Coordinates of C-alpha atoms and ligand atoms in Angstrom, one line a residue:
M1 CA 64.9 86.8 43.8
S2 CA 62.5 89.7 45.5
T3 CA 62.8 93.0 44.8
P4 CA 62.4 95.5 47.6
T5 CA 59.2 97.0 45.8
T6 CA 56.9 93.8 46.3
E7 CA 54.3 93.2 48.6
H8 CA 54.9 90.0 50.6
E9 CA 52.0 87.6 51.7
N10 CA 53.7 85.6 54.1
L11 CA 55.6 85.0 57.2
F12 CA 58.8 82.9 57.5
I13 CA 57.8 80.4 60.2
D14 CA 58.9 76.5 60.6
G15 CA 61.1 76.5 57.2
A16 CA 57.7 77.9 54.9
W17 CA 56.0 80.8 53.9
T18 CA 53.1 80.8 56.3
P19 CA 50.2 83.3 56.1
S20 CA 49.7 85.4 59.1
T21 CA 46.7 84.8 61.5
G22 CA 46.2 88.4 61.2
R23 CA 45.1 91.1 58.7
D24 CA 47.4 93.9 59.6
R25 CA 50.4 94.9 57.3
I26 CA 53.6 96.6 57.9
E27 CA 54.1 99.4 55.2
V28 CA 57.7 100.6 54.4
I29 CA 58.4 104.1 52.9
D30 CA 61.6 104.9 51.5
P31 CA 63.1 107.7 53.6
S32 CA 65.4 109.4 51.0
T33 CA 62.0 109.7 48.3
E34 CA 59.1 109.3 50.5
Q35 CA 57.6 107.0 48.1
R36 CA 56.2 103.4 49.0
L37 CA 58.3 100.4 48.8
G38 CA 56.2 97.5 49.8
S39 CA 54.6 95.7 52.4
V40 CA 54.9 92.6 55.1
P41 CA 52.0 90.8 56.7
A42 CA 52.4 91.9 60.4
A43 CA 52.9 89.2 62.8
T44 CA 50.6 88.8 65.7
T45 CA 50.9 87.4 69.3
A46 CA 49.6 83.8 67.7
D47 CA 52.3 84.1 64.9
V48 CA 55.2 84.6 67.8
D49 CA 53.7 81.2 69.3
A50 CA 53.7 79.4 65.8
A51 CA 57.1 80.7 65.7
V52 CA 58.2 79.8 69.2
T53 CA 56.5 76.1 68.9
A54 CA 58.3 75.7 65.7
A55 CA 61.9 76.8 67.1
R56 CA 61.4 74.3 70.2
R57 CA 60.5 71.5 67.7
A58 CA 63.7 72.1 65.7
L59 CA 65.9 72.5 69.0
P60 CA 66.5 68.5 70.0
A61 CA 67.7 67.8 66.2
W62 CA 69.7 71.0 65.7
S63 CA 71.6 70.8 69.2
A64 CA 72.4 67.2 68.7
L65 CA 74.2 67.7 65.3
D66 CA 77.8 67.7 65.2
N67 CA 79.5 71.5 65.8
A68 CA 80.9 70.4 62.2
E69 CA 77.4 69.6 60.5
R70 CA 75.9 72.7 61.9
A71 CA 79.1 74.8 60.8
K72 CA 78.5 73.5 57.3
A73 CA 75.0 74.8 57.3
L74 CA 76.2 77.8 58.3
H75 CA 78.4 78.3 55.6
R76 CA 75.6 77.5 53.4
L77 CA 73.5 80.5 54.7
A78 CA 76.7 82.8 54.4
E79 CA 76.8 81.7 50.7
A80 CA 73.1 82.1 49.9
L81 CA 73.6 85.6 51.6
E82 CA 76.5 86.4 49.8
Q83 CA 74.9 85.9 46.4
R84 CA 71.9 88.4 47.5
G85 CA 74.8 91.0 49.0
A86 CA 73.8 93.9 46.7
D87 CA 70.2 93.5 46.8
M88 CA 70.6 93.3 50.3
A89 CA 72.5 96.5 50.5
R90 CA 70.2 98.0 48.5
T91 CA 67.1 97.1 50.1
V92 CA 68.4 98.2 53.7
S93 CA 69.7 101.7 52.3
Q94 CA 65.9 101.9 50.7
Q95 CA 64.2 101.4 53.7
N96 CA 66.2 103.2 56.7
G97 CA 68.4 106.0 54.5
M98 CA 71.8 104.2 55.1
P99 CA 74.3 105.2 52.5
I100 CA 74.8 102.5 50.3
A101 CA 78.7 102.7 50.6
V102 CA 78.0 101.5 54.1
S103 CA 75.2 99.0 53.8
A104 CA 77.4 97.2 51.2
G105 CA 80.2 96.4 53.7
L106 CA 78.1 96.6 57.0
E107 CA 74.8 95.1 56.2
A108 CA 75.8 93.2 53.1
G109 CA 79.0 92.0 54.2
F110 CA 79.2 91.5 57.9
P111 CA 76.3 89.0 58.2
P112 CA 78.1 86.3 56.1
L113 CA 81.7 86.8 57.5
L114 CA 80.3 86.5 61.1
L115 CA 78.3 83.5 60.0
R116 CA 81.9 81.9 58.6
Y117 CA 83.6 83.1 61.8
Y118 CA 81.2 81.2 64.4
A119 CA 81.1 78.3 62.0
D120 CA 85.0 78.0 62.0
L121 CA 84.8 78.7 65.8
V122 CA 82.9 75.8 66.9
A123 CA 83.5 73.5 63.9
D124 CA 86.2 71.3 65.8
Q125 CA 85.0 72.6 69.3
P126 CA 84.2 69.1 71.7
R127 CA 80.9 68.6 73.3
S128 CA 82.3 68.3 76.5
T129 CA 85.8 68.4 78.3
R130 CA 87.1 66.4 81.1
R131 CA 89.4 67.7 84.0
T132 CA 90.6 66.5 87.6
G133 CA 88.7 68.7 90.2
L134 CA 90.4 70.1 93.1
L135 CA 89.2 66.9 95.2
G136 CA 90.7 64.5 92.5
G137 CA 87.7 63.3 90.9
Q138 CA 87.2 63.2 87.1
I139 CA 84.3 65.7 86.1
D140 CA 82.9 66.0 82.2
V141 CA 82.0 70.1 81.7
V142 CA 79.1 69.5 79.0
R143 CA 78.4 72.8 76.8
K144 CA 74.7 72.8 75.7
P145 CA 72.7 75.3 74.1
I146 CA 70.4 77.6 76.1
G147 CA 67.6 76.6 74.1
V148 CA 65.2 78.9 71.8
V149 CA 66.6 82.6 71.6
G150 CA 64.5 85.4 70.9
V151 CA 66.4 88.2 69.0
I152 CA 65.0 91.6 69.2
V153 CA 66.6 94.1 66.8
P154 CA 66.4 98.2 66.0
W155 CA 66.2 99.2 61.8
N156 CA 69.9 101.1 61.9
F157 CA 71.6 98.0 61.4
P158 CA 68.9 95.4 60.9
Q159 CA 70.9 92.5 59.3
T160 CA 74.1 92.9 61.1
L161 CA 72.6 93.2 64.6
S162 CA 70.2 90.2 64.0
M163 CA 73.3 88.2 62.9
M164 CA 75.6 89.2 65.6
K165 CA 73.2 87.2 67.8
I166 CA 71.7 84.4 65.4
A167 CA 75.2 83.2 63.9
P168 CA 76.8 82.8 67.5
A169 CA 73.2 81.1 68.9
L170 CA 73.0 78.8 66.0
A171 CA 76.6 77.9 66.1
T172 CA 76.1 76.5 69.5
G173 CA 73.1 74.6 68.9
N174 CA 70.3 77.2 70.1
T175 CA 67.2 77.9 67.6
V176 CA 65.9 81.4 67.0
V177 CA 62.9 83.6 66.7
V178 CA 63.7 87.0 65.3
K179 CA 61.8 89.9 65.7
P180 CA 62.6 92.6 63.1
S181 CA 62.0 96.1 63.5
P182 CA 59.0 97.8 61.5
E183 CA 60.9 100.4 60.0
T184 CA 63.0 97.5 58.2
V185 CA 61.2 94.3 57.0
L186 CA 62.0 93.7 53.9
D187 CA 65.6 92.7 54.4
S188 CA 64.1 89.9 56.3
I189 CA 62.3 88.4 53.4
L190 CA 65.9 88.2 51.7
L191 CA 67.0 86.4 54.6
A192 CA 64.2 83.9 54.8
E193 CA 65.1 83.4 50.9
A194 CA 68.7 82.8 51.9
I195 CA 67.8 80.2 54.8
I196 CA 65.5 78.2 52.4
E197 CA 68.2 78.2 49.5
A198 CA 70.8 77.1 52.2
G199 CA 68.5 74.0 53.3
L200 CA 68.5 74.9 56.8
P201 CA 66.2 72.6 59.3
A202 CA 62.6 73.6 59.5
G203 CA 62.0 76.3 62.3
V204 CA 66.0 76.7 63.1
I205 CA 65.1 80.2 62.2
N206 CA 62.0 82.2 62.3
I207 CA 61.2 85.7 61.7
V208 CA 58.0 87.4 62.9
P209 CA 58.0 91.1 62.0
G210 CA 56.0 93.5 64.3
G211 CA 56.3 96.1 66.7
A212 CA 56.5 96.5 70.7
E213 CA 53.6 94.2 71.5
V214 CA 54.5 91.8 69.4
G215 CA 58.4 91.7 70.9
S216 CA 57.0 92.0 74.6
H217 CA 55.3 88.7 73.8
L218 CA 58.4 87.3 72.6
V219 CA 60.3 88.2 75.5
T220 CA 57.9 86.8 78.2
H221 CA 56.6 83.9 76.0
P222 CA 57.3 80.6 78.3
G223 CA 58.9 78.7 75.1
V224 CA 61.7 81.3 75.1
D225 CA 64.9 80.3 76.8
R226 CA 67.1 83.8 76.1
I227 CA 66.9 87.1 74.8
A228 CA 69.4 89.2 72.5
F229 CA 68.3 92.9 72.5
T230 CA 69.9 95.7 70.6
G231 CA 67.7 98.9 70.8
S232 CA 66.8 101.7 73.1
T233 CA 68.1 102.0 76.7
A234 CA 64.1 102.6 77.5
T235 CA 63.0 99.4 76.0
G236 CA 66.1 97.7 77.2
R237 CA 65.0 98.4 80.9
T238 CA 61.7 97.2 80.3
I239 CA 63.2 94.1 78.4
A240 CA 65.7 93.7 81.9
E241 CA 62.7 93.8 84.1
Q242 CA 60.7 91.1 82.4
C243 CA 63.5 88.8 82.1
G244 CA 64.6 89.9 86.0
R245 CA 61.1 88.4 86.9
L246 CA 61.6 85.3 84.7
L247 CA 65.2 84.8 85.6
R248 CA 65.9 84.6 81.6
P249 CA 69.1 85.5 80.4
V250 CA 69.5 88.6 78.3
S251 CA 72.0 90.5 76.4
L252 CA 71.0 94.4 76.0
E253 CA 73.1 96.4 73.4
L254 CA 71.3 99.8 74.2
G255 CA 72.1 103.6 73.5
G256 CA 75.3 105.6 73.7
K257 CA 76.4 109.4 73.9
S258 CA 80.1 108.7 73.3
A259 CA 83.2 110.9 73.4
T260 CA 85.7 111.9 70.4
I261 CA 88.6 113.0 72.3
V262 CA 91.3 115.2 70.9
L263 CA 94.2 115.2 72.8
D264 CA 96.4 118.4 72.8
D265 CA 98.6 117.1 69.9
G266 CA 95.6 115.2 68.4
D267 CA 95.2 115.7 64.3
I268 CA 91.9 115.2 63.2
A269 CA 92.3 117.4 60.0
G270 CA 94.6 114.6 58.7
S271 CA 92.2 111.9 58.8
M272 CA 88.9 113.2 57.6
E273 CA 87.4 110.1 56.6
D274 CA 88.3 108.3 59.8
L275 CA 86.9 111.1 61.6
F276 CA 83.8 110.9 59.7
K277 CA 83.2 107.3 60.4
A278 CA 83.8 107.7 64.0
T279 CA 81.1 110.7 64.5
L280 CA 78.6 110.7 61.5
L281 CA 78.2 107.3 60.0
N282 CA 75.0 106.1 59.0
N283 CA 73.6 109.9 59.3
G284 CA 74.0 109.8 62.8
Q285 CA 72.0 107.0 63.5
T286 CA 74.6 104.7 65.0
C287 CA 74.8 103.8 68.4
F288 CA 78.7 103.8 68.9
L289 CA 79.4 107.5 67.7
G290 CA 81.4 109.7 69.4
T291 CA 78.9 112.6 69.2
R292 CA 80.4 114.6 71.9
V293 CA 83.7 116.1 70.6
L294 CA 86.0 117.2 73.6
A295 CA 88.4 119.9 72.3
P296 CA 91.6 121.4 74.2
R297 CA 90.5 125.1 74.9
N298 CA 93.3 126.6 73.2
R299 CA 92.6 124.9 70.1
Y300 CA 88.7 125.0 70.5
S301 CA 88.0 127.3 67.4
E302 CA 90.4 125.3 65.1
I303 CA 88.9 122.1 66.0
V304 CA 84.9 123.4 65.7
G305 CA 86.3 124.8 62.3
T306 CA 87.7 121.4 61.2
L307 CA 84.4 119.7 62.2
A308 CA 82.3 122.3 60.4
G309 CA 84.3 121.8 57.3
L310 CA 83.6 117.9 57.4
A311 CA 79.8 118.5 57.6
A312 CA 79.6 120.8 55.3
A313 CA 81.5 118.9 52.6
A314 CA 79.5 115.7 53.4
T315 CA 77.4 114.9 50.4
I316 CA 73.6 114.9 51.2
G317 CA 71.5 112.5 49.0
D318 CA 69.4 109.6 48.1
A319 CA 70.7 106.1 50.2
V320 CA 71.1 104.2 47.5
D321 CA 73.3 106.8 45.5
E322 CA 77.0 105.8 45.6
A323 CA 78.4 109.2 46.4
T324 CA 75.8 109.8 49.4
M325 CA 77.7 110.2 53.0
I326 CA 74.5 111.7 54.5
G327 CA 71.1 110.1 53.8
P328 CA 67.8 111.0 55.7
M329 CA 66.5 110.0 59.2
V330 CA 64.4 106.7 58.9
N331 CA 61.0 108.5 59.7
P332 CA 59.4 111.8 60.3
R333 CA 59.1 111.0 63.9
Q334 CA 63.1 110.7 63.9
R335 CA 63.4 113.5 61.6
D336 CA 61.1 115.9 64.2
R337 CA 63.0 114.4 67.3
V338 CA 66.5 115.4 65.9
E339 CA 64.7 118.8 65.0
G340 CA 63.6 119.1 68.9
Y341 CA 67.0 118.8 70.0
I342 CA 68.6 121.2 67.6
A343 CA 66.1 123.4 69.0
R344 CA 66.8 122.6 72.6
G345 CA 70.5 123.2 72.0
K346 CA 69.8 126.6 70.6
S347 CA 67.8 127.6 73.7
E348 CA 70.4 126.4 76.0
G349 CA 73.0 128.8 74.4
G350 CA 74.6 126.8 71.9
T351 CA 75.6 128.2 68.5
V352 CA 74.7 126.1 65.4
V353 CA 78.3 126.4 63.6
T354 CA 76.8 124.8 60.2
G355 CA 73.7 122.5 59.4
G356 CA 70.4 122.1 61.1
A357 CA 68.4 122.6 58.3
R358 CA 66.1 120.8 56.1
P359 CA 67.4 120.6 52.4
D360 CA 65.2 121.4 49.8
R361 CA 64.3 118.0 48.6
P362 CA 61.7 115.0 49.3
G363 CA 62.7 113.0 52.1
W364 CA 63.3 113.2 55.8
F365 CA 66.8 114.8 55.8
I366 CA 68.6 117.3 58.2
T367 CA 71.9 118.7 57.3
P368 CA 74.7 117.7 59.2
T369 CA 75.0 119.9 62.4
I370 CA 78.0 121.2 64.5
F371 CA 77.2 123.1 67.7
S372 CA 79.9 125.1 69.7
D373 CA 80.0 126.7 72.9
V374 CA 78.2 123.9 74.7
T375 CA 79.2 122.4 78.0
N376 CA 78.7 118.8 79.0
D377 CA 75.6 119.7 81.3
A378 CA 73.2 120.7 78.0
V379 CA 70.5 118.3 77.1
I380 CA 72.3 117.7 73.5
A381 CA 75.4 116.8 75.4
R382 CA 73.6 114.1 77.8
E383 CA 70.9 112.6 75.4
E384 CA 71.1 110.2 72.6
I385 CA 70.1 112.1 69.5
F386 CA 70.3 109.4 67.0
G387 CA 71.1 112.2 63.9
P388 CA 73.6 113.8 62.5
V389 CA 74.4 116.2 65.3
L390 CA 77.6 116.9 66.8
T391 CA 78.4 118.7 70.0
V392 CA 81.8 120.4 70.5
I393 CA 83.0 120.9 74.2
A394 CA 86.1 122.5 75.7
Y395 CA 88.8 120.9 78.2
D396 CA 91.4 122.4 79.9
S397 CA 93.8 119.2 80.8
D398 CA 93.9 115.5 80.1
D399 CA 92.3 114.9 83.5
D400 CA 89.4 117.3 82.4
A401 CA 88.9 115.4 79.4
V402 CA 88.7 112.0 81.1
A403 CA 86.4 113.3 83.9
I404 CA 84.1 115.1 81.0
A405 CA 84.1 112.0 79.0
N406 CA 83.1 110.1 82.0
D407 CA 80.3 112.1 83.2
S408 CA 78.0 110.5 81.0
A409 CA 74.9 107.9 81.8
Y410 CA 76.2 105.9 78.6
G411 CA 79.8 104.0 78.0
L412 CA 79.3 102.2 74.3
G413 CA 82.1 103.8 72.0
G414 CA 84.2 106.7 71.4
S415 CA 87.8 107.8 70.2
V416 CA 91.2 109.3 71.1
W417 CA 93.0 111.5 69.1
S418 CA 96.8 112.0 69.2
T419 CA 100.0 111.6 67.2
D420 CA 101.6 109.7 70.4
P421 CA 99.7 106.5 69.7
E422 CA 100.9 105.0 73.0
R423 CA 99.8 108.1 75.0
A424 CA 96.5 107.8 73.2
R425 CA 96.3 103.9 74.1
A426 CA 97.1 104.6 78.0
F427 CA 94.2 107.4 77.8
A428 CA 91.8 105.1 75.9
E429 CA 92.2 103.0 79.3
R430 CA 90.8 105.9 81.7
I431 CA 87.6 106.1 79.8
E432 CA 84.4 104.1 80.8
T433 CA 83.2 102.6 77.9
G434 CA 82.9 99.2 76.2
T435 CA 84.8 99.9 73.1
I436 CA 87.2 102.8 71.8
G437 CA 89.5 103.3 69.0
I438 CA 92.5 105.0 68.7
N439 CA 92.8 107.9 65.9
G440 CA 89.4 106.8 64.6
Y441 CA 86.8 103.8 65.5
N442 CA 87.4 100.9 63.2
L443 CA 85.4 98.3 65.2
D444 CA 86.0 94.8 64.3
P445 CA 83.7 91.4 64.8
G446 CA 86.6 89.4 66.2
A447 CA 86.6 91.4 69.5
P448 CA 83.8 91.6 72.1
F449 CA 81.6 94.6 71.5
G450 CA 79.1 96.1 73.8
G451 CA 78.7 98.7 76.6
V452 CA 79.0 99.8 80.4
K453 CA 76.2 102.0 82.3
D454 CA 73.0 102.6 80.6
S455 CA 74.7 101.4 77.2
G456 CA 73.8 97.7 78.0
L457 CA 74.5 94.5 79.6
G458 CA 76.9 91.7 77.9
R459 CA 79.2 91.4 74.7
E460 CA 78.5 90.4 71.3
W461 CA 81.2 89.6 68.6
G462 CA 84.4 88.0 69.4
P463 CA 85.1 84.2 70.7
E464 CA 83.5 85.4 74.1
A465 CA 79.9 85.9 72.7
L466 CA 79.8 82.1 71.9
E467 CA 79.7 81.7 75.9
S468 CA 76.7 83.7 76.3
Y469 CA 74.7 80.8 74.2
V470 CA 76.0 78.1 75.9
E471 CA 74.7 76.6 79.3
L472 CA 77.4 74.5 81.1
Q473 CA 76.6 71.0 82.6
S474 CA 79.1 69.5 85.2
I475 CA 79.0 65.9 85.4
Y476 CA 80.7 64.7 88.2
L477 CA 82.1 61.0 87.2
Ligands
NAD501 P1 63.6 100.7 70.1 O1 64.2 100.5 71.6 O2 62.4 101.7 70.0 O3 63.4 99.2 69.3 C1 64.1 98.5 69.2 C2 63.0 97.2 68.7 O4 62.9 96.8 70.2 C3 62.5 97.4 67.9 O5 62.4 95.9 67.0 C4 61.1 97.5 68.4 O6 59.9 97.1 68.1 C5 61.3 96.3 69.7 N1 60.4 96.8 70.9 C6 59.9 98.3 71.3 N2 59.3 98.1 72.6 C7 59.5 96.7 72.8 C8 59.2 95.9 74.0 N3 58.4 96.8 74.9 N4 59.2 94.7 74.1 C9 59.9 94.0 73.0 N5 60.2 94.8 72.0 C10 60.4 96.1 71.7 O7 64.9 101.3 69.6 P2 65.0 101.9 67.9 O8 64.5 103.3 68.0 O9 64.0 101.3 66.9 O10 66.5 102.1 67.6 C11 67.4 102.7 68.1 C12 68.0 102.7 69.5 O11 69.0 101.5 69.4 C13 69.2 103.7 69.9 O12 69.2 104.1 71.4 C14 70.6 103.1 69.4 O13 71.5 103.5 70.2 C15 70.3 101.8 69.8 N6 71.1 100.8 69.2 C16 72.0 100.3 69.9 C17 73.0 99.5 69.6 C18 74.0 98.8 70.3 O14 74.6 97.9 69.8 N7 74.6 99.0 71.8 C19 73.0 99.5 68.0 C20 72.0 100.0 67.4 C21 71.3 100.7 68.0

């Protein structure tokens, strides 16, 4: 099995290790240590062409298989990934700074779980169903795959975000071309090894690591039938425009600036672990985090104090250290961007209660930062920072809290905190967001996940995700 410190010579296209047509390489640096981890060839647009051709070639046979046969293949891939779980978690953490305790669950654990889930959902699903129409005739409604799916993902949860797309796409008979982010390419080598070991037919999954140019080529490729994207809102808009012109189906999981709403009876101090997961998971480099904390004005200083305690107590360290709660930013550009927001928050009158510094150690770290004295119109309350920075905003009534929470371009995650779960549950429905938790944010792949407003289009996860990879054909008998 590969270690993450090796140099890889080939791309994974058409079921085989294939040399790139180009000479460029993508190098990966460990953000915890600033040491080089390894490299892979950078895919070219010609490599994307080869990958799409392979996926198209694989499509007829893969889509013609019985659902049960495809399900067996997905279970085999799940098993091969489970065997590589520890390697996968370490490889992801070394590349993007995700604390290993998080990657063990989310990056090693979720992908096989998703494969098995979608395999079981489709295993005994009929290819078509017959119904009597409104006018009395018989109709067969046939479920067909859409075709070749282009999968484009960011670096923050590279394996799970890929598998959220690959698993339902494959289960419904599509084939895929995956474009990982340049920051996280070594984990895709482990995925390719698992695909080979599982004996998936050649071309069903192809992997082309590269940047925006390669991604854009995939989005607009005439051989691609659907795009599944996770990433920033800016890139999502560009992709949506391109897909709009092509009338190409697209799903978009984009940025967020969600609200953690503490109701006047909310007890955050009693659930520090849940609070951490809902606000600072993965060093703040997580799309659904509730980074705007809304506090009742008469409890404002108490809640600021609780959050400051949470941030100050978080163990900062190398991402592969089991004790680490806060790892580094993925790269120096991201670290500088987060620092820029911290400076902006101060210049707008915000107070840094704790954090906002670079710890004295190698790596691109920022200490978790709590801002008080911030209103919802501050830049740090409106824009996605994608780092460990929380802003605490005061509100005067439940209605005021709803108005502030909904006064955002985004709507992806968030949480409501109350000792009265029914009150919190009713409150949650008033928030314009695709997902929201009560007294925590325990997301679950069994239910639809996605955003409203600038946070995206479409839903992943749950049985609902299958529908977005299916084309329906009505045959009037
Ligand atoms: P990004 O948009 O810069 O890049 C995402 C992916 O798109 C990368 O693979 C990149 O190479 C590729 N890409 C860039 N330009 C492209 C183009 N023009 N055409 C095609 N592909 C292109 O995002 P990022 O900075 O890598 O990731 C962080 C962002 O992702 C944050 O905004 C975060 O909120 C978002 N995100 C959203 C979710 C969600 O589920 N909603 C989950 C994780 C991350």
